[in-house]
Amino acid sequence: MTGTGTGPGPRSGSGNGNGAGSGNGNGTGPHARLRRSLGFRDLVVYGLLFIAPMAPVGVFGTLDAESHGAVALVYLVATVAMAFTAYSYAQMVRVAPMAGSVFAYARKGLGEGPGFVAGWMAMLDYLLIPAVAYLFSGIAMEALVPAVDRWVWTALAVVVTTLLNLWGVRAAARVGLVVLAMELVVLLVFVVAAARVLVTEGARRGWASPLTGDGDFVPAAVLGAVSVAVLSYLGFDAIASFAEEVTGGSLQVARAVLFCLGLAGTLFVVQTYLVALLEPVSSAQLAADPRGQGSAFYDAVDASVGRWLHDLVAASKAIGAAFAALAGQAAAGRLLFAMGRDRRLPRSLSRTDGGVPRVALLVSAGVTTAAALWAARRADGLELLVSVVDIGALTAFTLLHASVVGWFVVRRAAGPPSWWRHGLVPALGAAVTVAVIVAASPTAQAVGAVWLAVGLLVLMAQRGRREAPPFA
């Protein structure tokens, strides 16, 4: 996403991946201007909204069963594993502080072709994760108000959050701060209520069991669960998409990425540790009851604290999911904007109005709405969407790590490289993302492969137009 963040507006790539404007019309002028209005707090709000402070709620039972009860340890290891990716983002955002995020990073470190592939694969993630969040919100609201069908709630969430994004990134961040505060208050209520029960009634499992397991400790089982848990963190990277709208420069973005991951990891470990102690059944019993895994968090809260907290958490998740989609839709709009500005997608996507990329946002909203409403009308819609959203992000993360090596080690563009910052960290990060891709479902792998193949065909078509820029 090299510019310094100074000057009247952001500068676009000139086709050589250096991120500097060349005055050739490739992203310069009014098409390329985004309004700088975000601070460090705003970036953290967007990141935490996208991740969701209580993201483990839906997968707690699955991870608890798979890890033999060591679910808090799973999230502790997953936080460390994702820290490699966060650190690579922090390295590259200083090199390319531009709206395209990993699209811009891969162009800098690996070249135009890999840059396009990185952006194309990230697009799959950024367009579908909001659809999952919208659908989750619709399902949660339908559970609370059964008289209204889930697709109505889904459509309402799309309309409200899209209008906020069209209003402007600063306004959306302000509303998002209120929603995030509500989610954190609910999480605090859960922590206090859980602690009170544990002090007065004691734990259902051993106090160390969320870190050691409630039976035999099996390292392979923990690592297998980590490959699922890392998916809870998807979204922290969206912070980098706002690099051209930050008032404090790329250092603010780097700090926000690392801080957001660290805070999310802490919240995940604390809440899973507490709920594991409240869990009335063993991890072995959960493993034998796959149907009960999805509601395990709610069941534990209901049995130990009361139905009121169950309903409070469910309502918070419903609202929080909609605003996670708001952050995802905003990030998707910035990616489409950047790829349109560099003429890797139709250039109309780079148009702005008052510093807001409204065309890109509307296209993002349209695709997301279609996917969410399609899934909302299918019994297996949520499962189908979830199975494919992760491959795009993980592939883009892998190319991000390769970009760090390409820029700092191969090109030595920043002087002598550091063996651990520019070699070891990205290598470990790539090992994590590749391992998760390999462990993904066959459906997800197949969809990812098809999407990649389509992207390669688009890239080949662009390269075939020697005499005219792509999508001019």
PDB file of N, CA, C and O in Angstrom, residues 135-194:
ATOM      1  N   LEU A 135     -25.302 -12.591   7.157  1.00  0.00           N
ATOM      2  CA  LEU A 135     -26.159 -13.757   7.328  1.00  0.00           C
ATOM      3  C   LEU A 135     -26.211 -14.184   8.787  1.00  0.00           C
ATOM      4  O   LEU A 135     -27.282 -14.542   9.308  1.00  0.00           O
ATOM      5  N   PHE A 136     -25.076 -14.142   9.462  1.00  0.00           N
ATOM      6  CA  PHE A 136     -25.055 -14.496  10.882  1.00  0.00           C
ATOM      7  C   PHE A 136     -25.948 -13.552  11.675  1.00  0.00           C
ATOM      8  O   PHE A 136     -26.682 -13.968  12.587  1.00  0.00           O
ATOM      9  N   SER A 137     -25.910 -12.269  11.330  1.00  0.00           N
ATOM     10  CA  SER A 137     -26.767 -11.298  11.990  1.00  0.00           C
ATOM     11  C   SER A 137     -28.239 -11.627  11.751  1.00  0.00           C
ATOM     12  O   SER A 137     -29.064 -11.570  12.674  1.00  0.00           O
ATOM     13  N   GLY A 138     -28.573 -11.976  10.495  1.00  0.00           N
ATOM     14  CA  GLY A 138     -29.956 -12.329  10.175  1.00  0.00           C
ATOM     15  C   GLY A 138     -30.435 -13.553  10.931  1.00  0.00           C
ATOM     16  O   GLY A 138     -31.570 -13.587  11.440  1.00  0.00           O
ATOM     17  N   ILE A 139     -29.572 -14.563  11.037  1.00  0.00           N
ATOM     18  CA  ILE A 139     -29.934 -15.788  11.761  1.00  0.00           C
ATOM     19  C   ILE A 139     -30.139 -15.495  13.248  1.00  0.00           C
ATOM     20  O   ILE A 139     -31.095 -15.978  13.871  1.00  0.00           O
ATOM     21  N   ALA A 140     -29.244 -14.691  13.833  1.00  0.00           N
ATOM     22  CA  ALA A 140     -29.355 -14.367  15.253  1.00  0.00           C
ATOM     23  C   ALA A 140     -30.614 -13.558  15.538  1.00  0.00           C
ATOM     24  O   ALA A 140     -31.315 -13.801  16.528  1.00  0.00           O
ATOM     25  N   MET A 141     -30.935 -12.604  14.661  1.00  0.00           N
ATOM     26  CA  MET A 141     -32.139 -11.802  14.866  1.00  0.00           C
ATOM     27  C   MET A 141     -33.404 -12.638  14.675  1.00  0.00           C
ATOM     28  O   MET A 141     -34.400 -12.423  15.376  1.00  0.00           O
ATOM     29  N   GLU A 142     -33.366 -13.580  13.741  1.00  0.00           N
ATOM     30  CA  GLU A 142     -34.524 -14.461  13.536  1.00  0.00           C
ATOM     31  C   GLU A 142     -34.769 -15.294  14.796  1.00  0.00           C
ATOM     32  O   GLU A 142     -35.929 -15.560  15.164  1.00  0.00           O
ATOM     33  N   ALA A 143     -33.683 -15.697  15.460  1.00  0.00           N
ATOM     34  CA  ALA A 143     -33.838 -16.467  16.699  1.00  0.00           C
ATOM     35  C   ALA A 143     -34.478 -15.624  17.796  1.00  0.00           C
ATOM     36  O   ALA A 143     -35.233 -16.142  18.627  1.00  0.00           O
ATOM     37  N   LEU A 144     -34.171 -14.321  17.796  1.00  0.00           N
ATOM     38  CA  LEU A 144     -34.733 -13.436  18.804  1.00  0.00           C
ATOM     39  C   LEU A 144     -36.153 -12.982  18.444  1.00  0.00           C
ATOM     40  O   LEU A 144     -36.984 -12.767  19.332  1.00  0.00           O
ATOM     41  N   VAL A 145     -36.407 -12.816  17.126  1.00  0.00           N
ATOM     42  CA  VAL A 145     -37.734 -12.385  16.648  1.00  0.00           C
ATOM     43  C   VAL A 145     -38.164 -13.371  15.555  1.00  0.00           C
ATOM     44  O   VAL A 145     -38.048 -13.096  14.362  1.00  0.00           O
ATOM     45  N   PRO A 146     -38.665 -14.550  15.914  1.00  0.00           N
ATOM     46  CA  PRO A 146     -38.973 -15.611  14.944  1.00  0.00           C
ATOM     47  C   PRO A 146     -40.027 -15.218  13.909  1.00  0.00           C
ATOM     48  O   PRO A 146     -40.072 -15.818  12.832  1.00  0.00           O
ATOM     49  N   ALA A 147     -40.836 -14.218  14.193  1.00  0.00           N
ATOM     50  CA  ALA A 147     -41.900 -13.846  13.260  1.00  0.00           C
ATOM     51  C   ALA A 147     -41.363 -13.207  11.988  1.00  0.00           C
ATOM     52  O   ALA A 147     -42.065 -13.138  10.972  1.00  0.00           O
ATOM     53  N   VAL A 148     -40.131 -12.732  12.019  1.00  0.00           N
ATOM     54  CA  VAL A 148     -39.528 -12.074  10.856  1.00  0.00           C
ATOM     55  C   VAL A 148     -38.454 -12.993  10.282  1.00  0.00           C
ATOM     56  O   VAL A 148     -37.551 -13.428  11.000  1.00  0.00           O
ATOM     57  N   ASP A 149     -38.541 -13.270   8.979  1.00  0.00           N
ATOM     58  CA  ASP A 149     -37.612 -14.191   8.333  1.00  0.00           C
ATOM     59  C   ASP A 149     -36.187 -13.631   8.342  1.00  0.00           C
ATOM     60  O   ASP A 149     -35.978 -12.398   8.287  1.00  0.00           O
ATOM     61  N   ARG A 150     -35.196 -14.524   8.352  1.00  0.00           N
ATOM     62  CA  ARG A 150     -33.800 -14.109   8.437  1.00  0.00           C
ATOM     63  C   ARG A 150     -33.358 -13.242   7.259  1.00  0.00           C
ATOM     64  O   ARG A 150     -32.524 -12.345   7.409  1.00  0.00           O
ATOM     65  N   TRP A 151     -33.933 -13.479   6.065  1.00  0.00           N
ATOM     66  CA  TRP A 151     -33.472 -12.700   4.910  1.00  0.00           C
ATOM     67  C   TRP A 151     -33.896 -11.239   5.028  1.00  0.00           C
ATOM     68  O   TRP A 151     -33.210 -10.343   4.511  1.00  0.00           O
ATOM     69  N   VAL A 152     -34.994 -10.968   5.751  1.00  0.00           N
ATOM     70  CA  VAL A 152     -35.416  -9.583   5.977  1.00  0.00           C
ATOM     71  C   VAL A 152     -34.404  -8.873   6.872  1.00  0.00           C
ATOM     72  O   VAL A 152     -33.976  -7.740   6.594  1.00  0.00           O
ATOM     73  N   TRP A 153     -34.013  -9.543   7.955  1.00  0.00           N
ATOM     74  CA  TRP A 153     -33.007  -8.959   8.845  1.00  0.00           C
ATOM     75  C   TRP A 153     -31.678  -8.776   8.109  1.00  0.00           C
ATOM     76  O   TRP A 153     -30.982  -7.764   8.306  1.00  0.00           O
ATOM     77  N   THR A 154     -31.309  -9.760   7.278  1.00  0.00           N
ATOM     78  CA  THR A 154     -30.068  -9.675   6.516  1.00  0.00           C
ATOM     79  C   THR A 154     -30.081  -8.463   5.600  1.00  0.00           C
ATOM     80  O   THR A 154     -29.115  -7.688   5.539  1.00  0.00           O
ATOM     81  N   ALA A 155     -31.191  -8.273   4.861  1.00  0.00           N
ATOM     82  CA  ALA A 155     -31.301  -7.138   3.947  1.00  0.00           C
ATOM     83  C   ALA A 155     -31.269  -5.812   4.708  1.00  0.00           C
ATOM     84  O   ALA A 155     -30.636  -4.841   4.265  1.00  0.00           O
ATOM     85  N   LEU A 156     -31.927  -5.760   5.866  1.00  0.00           N
ATOM     86  CA  LEU A 156     -31.930  -4.540   6.669  1.00  0.00           C
ATOM     87  C   LEU A 156     -30.518  -4.187   7.137  1.00  0.00           C
ATOM     88  O   LEU A 156     -30.106  -3.011   7.097  1.00  0.00           O
ATOM     89  N   ALA A 157     -29.763  -5.193   7.569  1.00  0.00           N
ATOM     90  CA  ALA A 157     -28.382  -4.951   8.005  1.00  0.00           C
ATOM     91  C   ALA A 157     -27.536  -4.422   6.858  1.00  0.00           C
ATOM     92  O   ALA A 157     -26.714  -3.515   7.044  1.00  0.00           O
ATOM     93  N   VAL A 158     -27.733  -4.960   5.653  1.00  0.00           N
ATOM     94  CA  VAL A 158     -26.989  -4.493   4.482  1.00  0.00           C
ATOM     95  C   VAL A 158     -27.289  -3.024   4.212  1.00  0.00           C
ATOM     96  O   VAL A 158     -26.382  -2.206   3.991  1.00  0.00           O
ATOM     97  N   VAL A 159     -28.565  -2.653   4.227  1.00  0.00           N
ATOM     98  CA  VAL A 159     -28.962  -1.277   3.919  1.00  0.00           C
ATOM     99  C   VAL A 159     -28.368  -0.299   4.932  1.00  0.00           C
ATOM    100  O   VAL A 159     -27.775   0.727   4.558  1.00  0.00           O
ATOM    101  N   VAL A 160     -28.512  -0.597   6.220  1.00  0.00           N
ATOM    102  CA  VAL A 160     -28.041   0.318   7.256  1.00  0.00           C
ATOM    103  C   VAL A 160     -26.535   0.519   7.178  1.00  0.00           C
ATOM    104  O   VAL A 160     -26.030   1.659   7.186  1.00  0.00           O
ATOM    105  N   THR A 161     -25.771  -0.563   7.086  1.00  0.00           N
ATOM    106  CA  THR A 161     -24.312  -0.439   7.093  1.00  0.00           C
ATOM    107  C   THR A 161     -23.788   0.161   5.790  1.00  0.00           C
ATOM    108  O   THR A 161     -22.799   0.901   5.796  1.00  0.00           O
ATOM    109  N   THR A 162     -24.440  -0.124   4.664  1.00  0.00           N
ATOM    110  CA  THR A 162     -24.011   0.476   3.399  1.00  0.00           C
ATOM    111  C   THR A 162     -24.215   1.984   3.431  1.00  0.00           C
ATOM    112  O   THR A 162     -23.346   2.754   2.977  1.00  0.00           O
ATOM    113  N   LEU A 163     -25.338   2.440   3.955  1.00  0.00           N
ATOM    114  CA  LEU A 163     -25.579   3.883   4.064  1.00  0.00           C
ATOM    115  C   LEU A 163     -24.528   4.541   4.949  1.00  0.00           C
ATOM    116  O   LEU A 163     -24.052   5.648   4.650  1.00  0.00           O
ATOM    117  N   LEU A 164     -24.147   3.878   6.029  1.00  0.00           N
ATOM    118  CA  LEU A 164     -23.104   4.436   6.892  1.00  0.00           C
ATOM    119  C   LEU A 164     -21.774   4.530   6.161  1.00  0.00           C
ATOM    120  O   LEU A 164     -21.058   5.538   6.280  1.00  0.00           O
ATOM    121  N   ASN A 165     -21.424   3.500   5.387  1.00  0.00           N
ATOM    122  CA  ASN A 165     -20.172   3.536   4.638  1.00  0.00           C
ATOM    123  C   ASN A 165     -20.189   4.621   3.570  1.00  0.00           C
ATOM    124  O   ASN A 165     -19.180   5.284   3.314  1.00  0.00           O
ATOM    125  N   LEU A 166     -21.340   4.816   2.922  1.00  0.00           N
ATOM    126  CA  LEU A 166     -21.454   5.867   1.906  1.00  0.00           C
ATOM    127  C   LEU A 166     -21.381   7.253   2.535  1.00  0.00           C
ATOM    128  O   LEU A 166     -20.961   8.216   1.895  1.00  0.00           O
ATOM    129  N   TRP A 167     -21.795   7.361   3.778  1.00  0.00           N
ATOM    130  CA  TRP A 167     -21.730   8.624   4.507  1.00  0.00           C
ATOM    131  C   TRP A 167     -20.284   9.065   4.682  1.00  0.00           C
ATOM    132  O   TRP A 167     -19.966  10.246   4.645  1.00  0.00           O
ATOM    133  N   GLY A 168     -19.394   8.114   4.861  1.00  0.00           N
ATOM    134  CA  GLY A 168     -17.982   8.444   5.011  1.00  0.00           C
ATOM    135  C   GLY A 168     -17.318   7.583   6.054  1.00  0.00           C
ATOM    136  O   GLY A 168     -17.965   7.115   7.007  1.00  0.00           O
ATOM    137  N   VAL A 169     -16.017   7.375   5.894  1.00  0.00           N
ATOM    138  CA  VAL A 169     -15.294   6.454   6.763  1.00  0.00           C
ATOM    139  C   VAL A 169     -15.252   6.960   8.202  1.00  0.00           C
ATOM    140  O   VAL A 169     -15.297   6.193   9.165  1.00  0.00           O
ATOM    141  N   ARG A 170     -15.187   8.284   8.376  1.00  0.00           N
ATOM    142  CA  ARG A 170     -15.130   8.846   9.719  1.00  0.00           C
ATOM    143  C   ARG A 170     -16.462   8.667  10.447  1.00  0.00           C
ATOM    144  O   ARG A 170     -16.509   8.287  11.622  1.00  0.00           O
ATOM    145  N   ALA A 171     -17.556   8.938   9.738  1.00  0.00           N
ATOM    146  CA  ALA A 171     -18.875   8.775  10.345  1.00  0.00           C
ATOM    147  C   ALA A 171     -19.134   7.318  10.696  1.00  0.00           C
ATOM    148  O   ALA A 171     -19.658   6.999  11.777  1.00  0.00           O
ATOM    149  N   ALA A 172     -18.769   6.415   9.791  1.00  0.00           N
ATOM    150  CA  ALA A 172     -18.947   4.988  10.060  1.00  0.00           C
ATOM    151  C   ALA A 172     -18.121   4.556  11.261  1.00  0.00           C
ATOM    152  O   ALA A 172     -18.560   3.727  12.077  1.00  0.00           O
ATOM    153  N   ALA A 173     -16.912   5.126  11.388  1.00  0.00           N
ATOM    154  CA  ALA A 173     -16.065   4.769  12.527  1.00  0.00           C
ATOM    155  C   ALA A 173     -16.685   5.233  13.844  1.00  0.00           C
ATOM    156  O   ALA A 173     -16.579   4.544  14.870  1.00  0.00           O
ATOM    157  N   ARG A 174     -17.346   6.394  13.837  1.00  0.00           N
ATOM    158  CA  ARG A 174     -17.973   6.896  15.058  1.00  0.00           C
ATOM    159  C   ARG A 174     -19.119   5.991  15.502  1.00  0.00           C
ATOM    160  O   ARG A 174     -19.246   5.659  16.681  1.00  0.00           O
ATOM    161  N   VAL A 175     -19.967   5.607  14.550  1.00  0.00           N
ATOM    162  CA  VAL A 175     -21.061   4.700  14.885  1.00  0.00           C
ATOM    163  C   VAL A 175     -20.493   3.344  15.298  1.00  0.00           C
ATOM    164  O   VAL A 175     -20.967   2.707  16.248  1.00  0.00           O
ATOM    165  N   GLY A 176     -19.461   2.898  14.584  1.00  0.00           N
ATOM    166  CA  GLY A 176     -18.822   1.633  14.917  1.00  0.00           C
ATOM    167  C   GLY A 176     -18.250   1.628  16.315  1.00  0.00           C
ATOM    168  O   GLY A 176     -18.278   0.595  17.011  1.00  0.00           O
ATOM    169  N   LEU A 177     -17.749   2.779  16.771  1.00  0.00           N
ATOM    170  CA  LEU A 177     -17.198   2.867  18.126  1.00  0.00           C
ATOM    171  C   LEU A 177     -18.281   2.593  19.161  1.00  0.00           C
ATOM    172  O   LEU A 177     -18.050   1.906  20.166  1.00  0.00           O
ATOM    173  N   VAL A 178     -19.486   3.111  18.925  1.00  0.00           N
ATOM    174  CA  VAL A 178     -20.598   2.880  19.843  1.00  0.00           C
ATOM    175  C   VAL A 178     -20.942   1.386  19.903  1.00  0.00           C
ATOM    176  O   VAL A 178     -21.129   0.816  20.980  1.00  0.00           O
ATOM    177  N   VAL A 179     -21.009   0.754  18.718  1.00  0.00           N
ATOM    178  CA  VAL A 179     -21.329  -0.674  18.666  1.00  0.00           C
ATOM    179  C   VAL A 179     -20.233  -1.494  19.326  1.00  0.00           C
ATOM    180  O   VAL A 179     -20.507  -2.439  20.078  1.00  0.00           O
ATOM    181  N   LEU A 180     -18.986  -1.145  19.054  1.00  0.00           N
ATOM    182  CA  LEU A 180     -17.867  -1.864  19.664  1.00  0.00           C
ATOM    183  C   LEU A 180     -17.902  -1.724  21.182  1.00  0.00           C
ATOM    184  O   LEU A 180     -17.655  -2.694  21.913  1.00  0.00           O
ATOM    185  N   ALA A 181     -18.211  -0.524  21.664  1.00  0.00           N
ATOM    186  CA  ALA A 181     -18.308  -0.316  23.110  1.00  0.00           C
ATOM    187  C   ALA A 181     -19.394  -1.211  23.706  1.00  0.00           C
ATOM    188  O   ALA A 181     -19.212  -1.790  24.788  1.00  0.00           O
ATOM    189  N   MET A 182     -20.515  -1.334  22.985  1.00  0.00           N
ATOM    190  CA  MET A 182     -21.589  -2.211  23.454  1.00  0.00           C
ATOM    191  C   MET A 182     -21.106  -3.657  23.531  1.00  0.00           C
ATOM    192  O   MET A 182     -21.367  -4.360  24.517  1.00  0.00           O
ATOM    193  N   GLU A 183     -20.388  -4.107  22.506  1.00  0.00           N
ATOM    194  CA  GLU A 183     -19.884  -5.482  22.515  1.00  0.00           C
ATOM    195  C   GLU A 183     -18.913  -5.703  23.671  1.00  0.00           C
ATOM    196  O   GLU A 183     -18.940  -6.757  24.328  1.00  0.00           O
ATOM    197  N   LEU A 184     -18.052  -4.724  23.922  1.00  0.00           N
ATOM    198  CA  LEU A 184     -17.077  -4.867  25.005  1.00  0.00           C
ATOM    199  C   LEU A 184     -17.765  -4.846  26.368  1.00  0.00           C
ATOM    200  O   LEU A 184     -17.340  -5.551  27.295  1.00  0.00           O
ATOM    201  N   VAL A 185     -18.832  -4.064  26.499  1.00  0.00           N
ATOM    202  CA  VAL A 185     -19.586  -4.050  27.761  1.00  0.00           C
ATOM    203  C   VAL A 185     -20.224  -5.418  28.003  1.00  0.00           C
ATOM    204  O   VAL A 185     -20.193  -5.943  29.123  1.00  0.00           O
ATOM    205  N   VAL A 186     -20.810  -5.993  26.958  1.00  0.00           N
ATOM    206  CA  VAL A 186     -21.411  -7.325  27.092  1.00  0.00           C
ATOM    207  C   VAL A 186     -20.343  -8.348  27.477  1.00  0.00           C
ATOM    208  O   VAL A 186     -20.563  -9.210  28.339  1.00  0.00           O
ATOM    209  N   LEU A 187     -19.172  -8.246  26.843  1.00  0.00           N
ATOM    210  CA  LEU A 187     -18.086  -9.161  27.181  1.00  0.00           C
ATOM    211  C   LEU A 187     -17.662  -8.968  28.636  1.00  0.00           C
ATOM    212  O   LEU A 187     -17.406  -9.948  29.356  1.00  0.00           O
ATOM    213  N   LEU A 188     -17.608  -7.711  29.095  1.00  0.00           N
ATOM    214  CA  LEU A 188     -17.248  -7.439  30.487  1.00  0.00           C
ATOM    215  C   LEU A 188     -18.293  -8.015  31.439  1.00  0.00           C
ATOM    216  O   LEU A 188     -17.957  -8.592  32.485  1.00  0.00           O
ATOM    217  N   VAL A 189     -19.573  -7.882  31.082  1.00  0.00           N
ATOM    218  CA  VAL A 189     -20.645  -8.459  31.901  1.00  0.00           C
ATOM    219  C   VAL A 189     -20.474  -9.968  31.997  1.00  0.00           C
ATOM    220  O   VAL A 189     -20.617 -10.559  33.090  1.00  0.00           O
ATOM    221  N   PHE A 190     -20.141 -10.597  30.864  1.00  0.00           N
ATOM    222  CA  PHE A 190     -19.913 -12.040  30.879  1.00  0.00           C
ATOM    223  C   PHE A 190     -18.749 -12.399  31.806  1.00  0.00           C
ATOM    224  O   PHE A 190     -18.841 -13.341  32.603  1.00  0.00           O
ATOM    225  N   VAL A 191     -17.648 -11.657  31.692  1.00  0.00           N
ATOM    226  CA  VAL A 191     -16.464 -11.955  32.512  1.00  0.00           C
ATOM    227  C   VAL A 191     -16.795 -11.824  33.995  1.00  0.00           C
ATOM    228  O   VAL A 191     -16.435 -12.693  34.809  1.00  0.00           O
ATOM    229  N   VAL A 192     -17.486 -10.743  34.367  1.00  0.00           N
ATOM    230  CA  VAL A 192     -17.819 -10.523  35.778  1.00  0.00           C
ATOM    231  C   VAL A 192     -18.781 -11.615  36.272  1.00  0.00           C
ATOM    232  O   VAL A 192     -18.599 -12.171  37.366  1.00  0.00           O
ATOM    233  N   ALA A 193     -19.799 -11.924  35.464  1.00  0.00           N
ATOM    234  CA  ALA A 193     -20.773 -12.942  35.864  1.00  0.00           C
ATOM    235  C   ALA A 193     -20.113 -14.309  35.987  1.00  0.00           C
ATOM    236  O   ALA A 193     -20.378 -15.064  36.940  1.00  0.00           O
ATOM    237  N   ALA A 194     -19.232 -14.640  35.028  1.00  0.00           N
ATOM    238  CA  ALA A 194     -18.537 -15.928  35.074  1.00  0.00           C
ATOM    239  C   ALA A 194     -17.618 -16.007  36.285  1.00  0.00           C
ATOM    240  O   ALA A 194     -17.567 -17.034  36.979  1.00  0.00           O
TER     241      ALA A 194
END
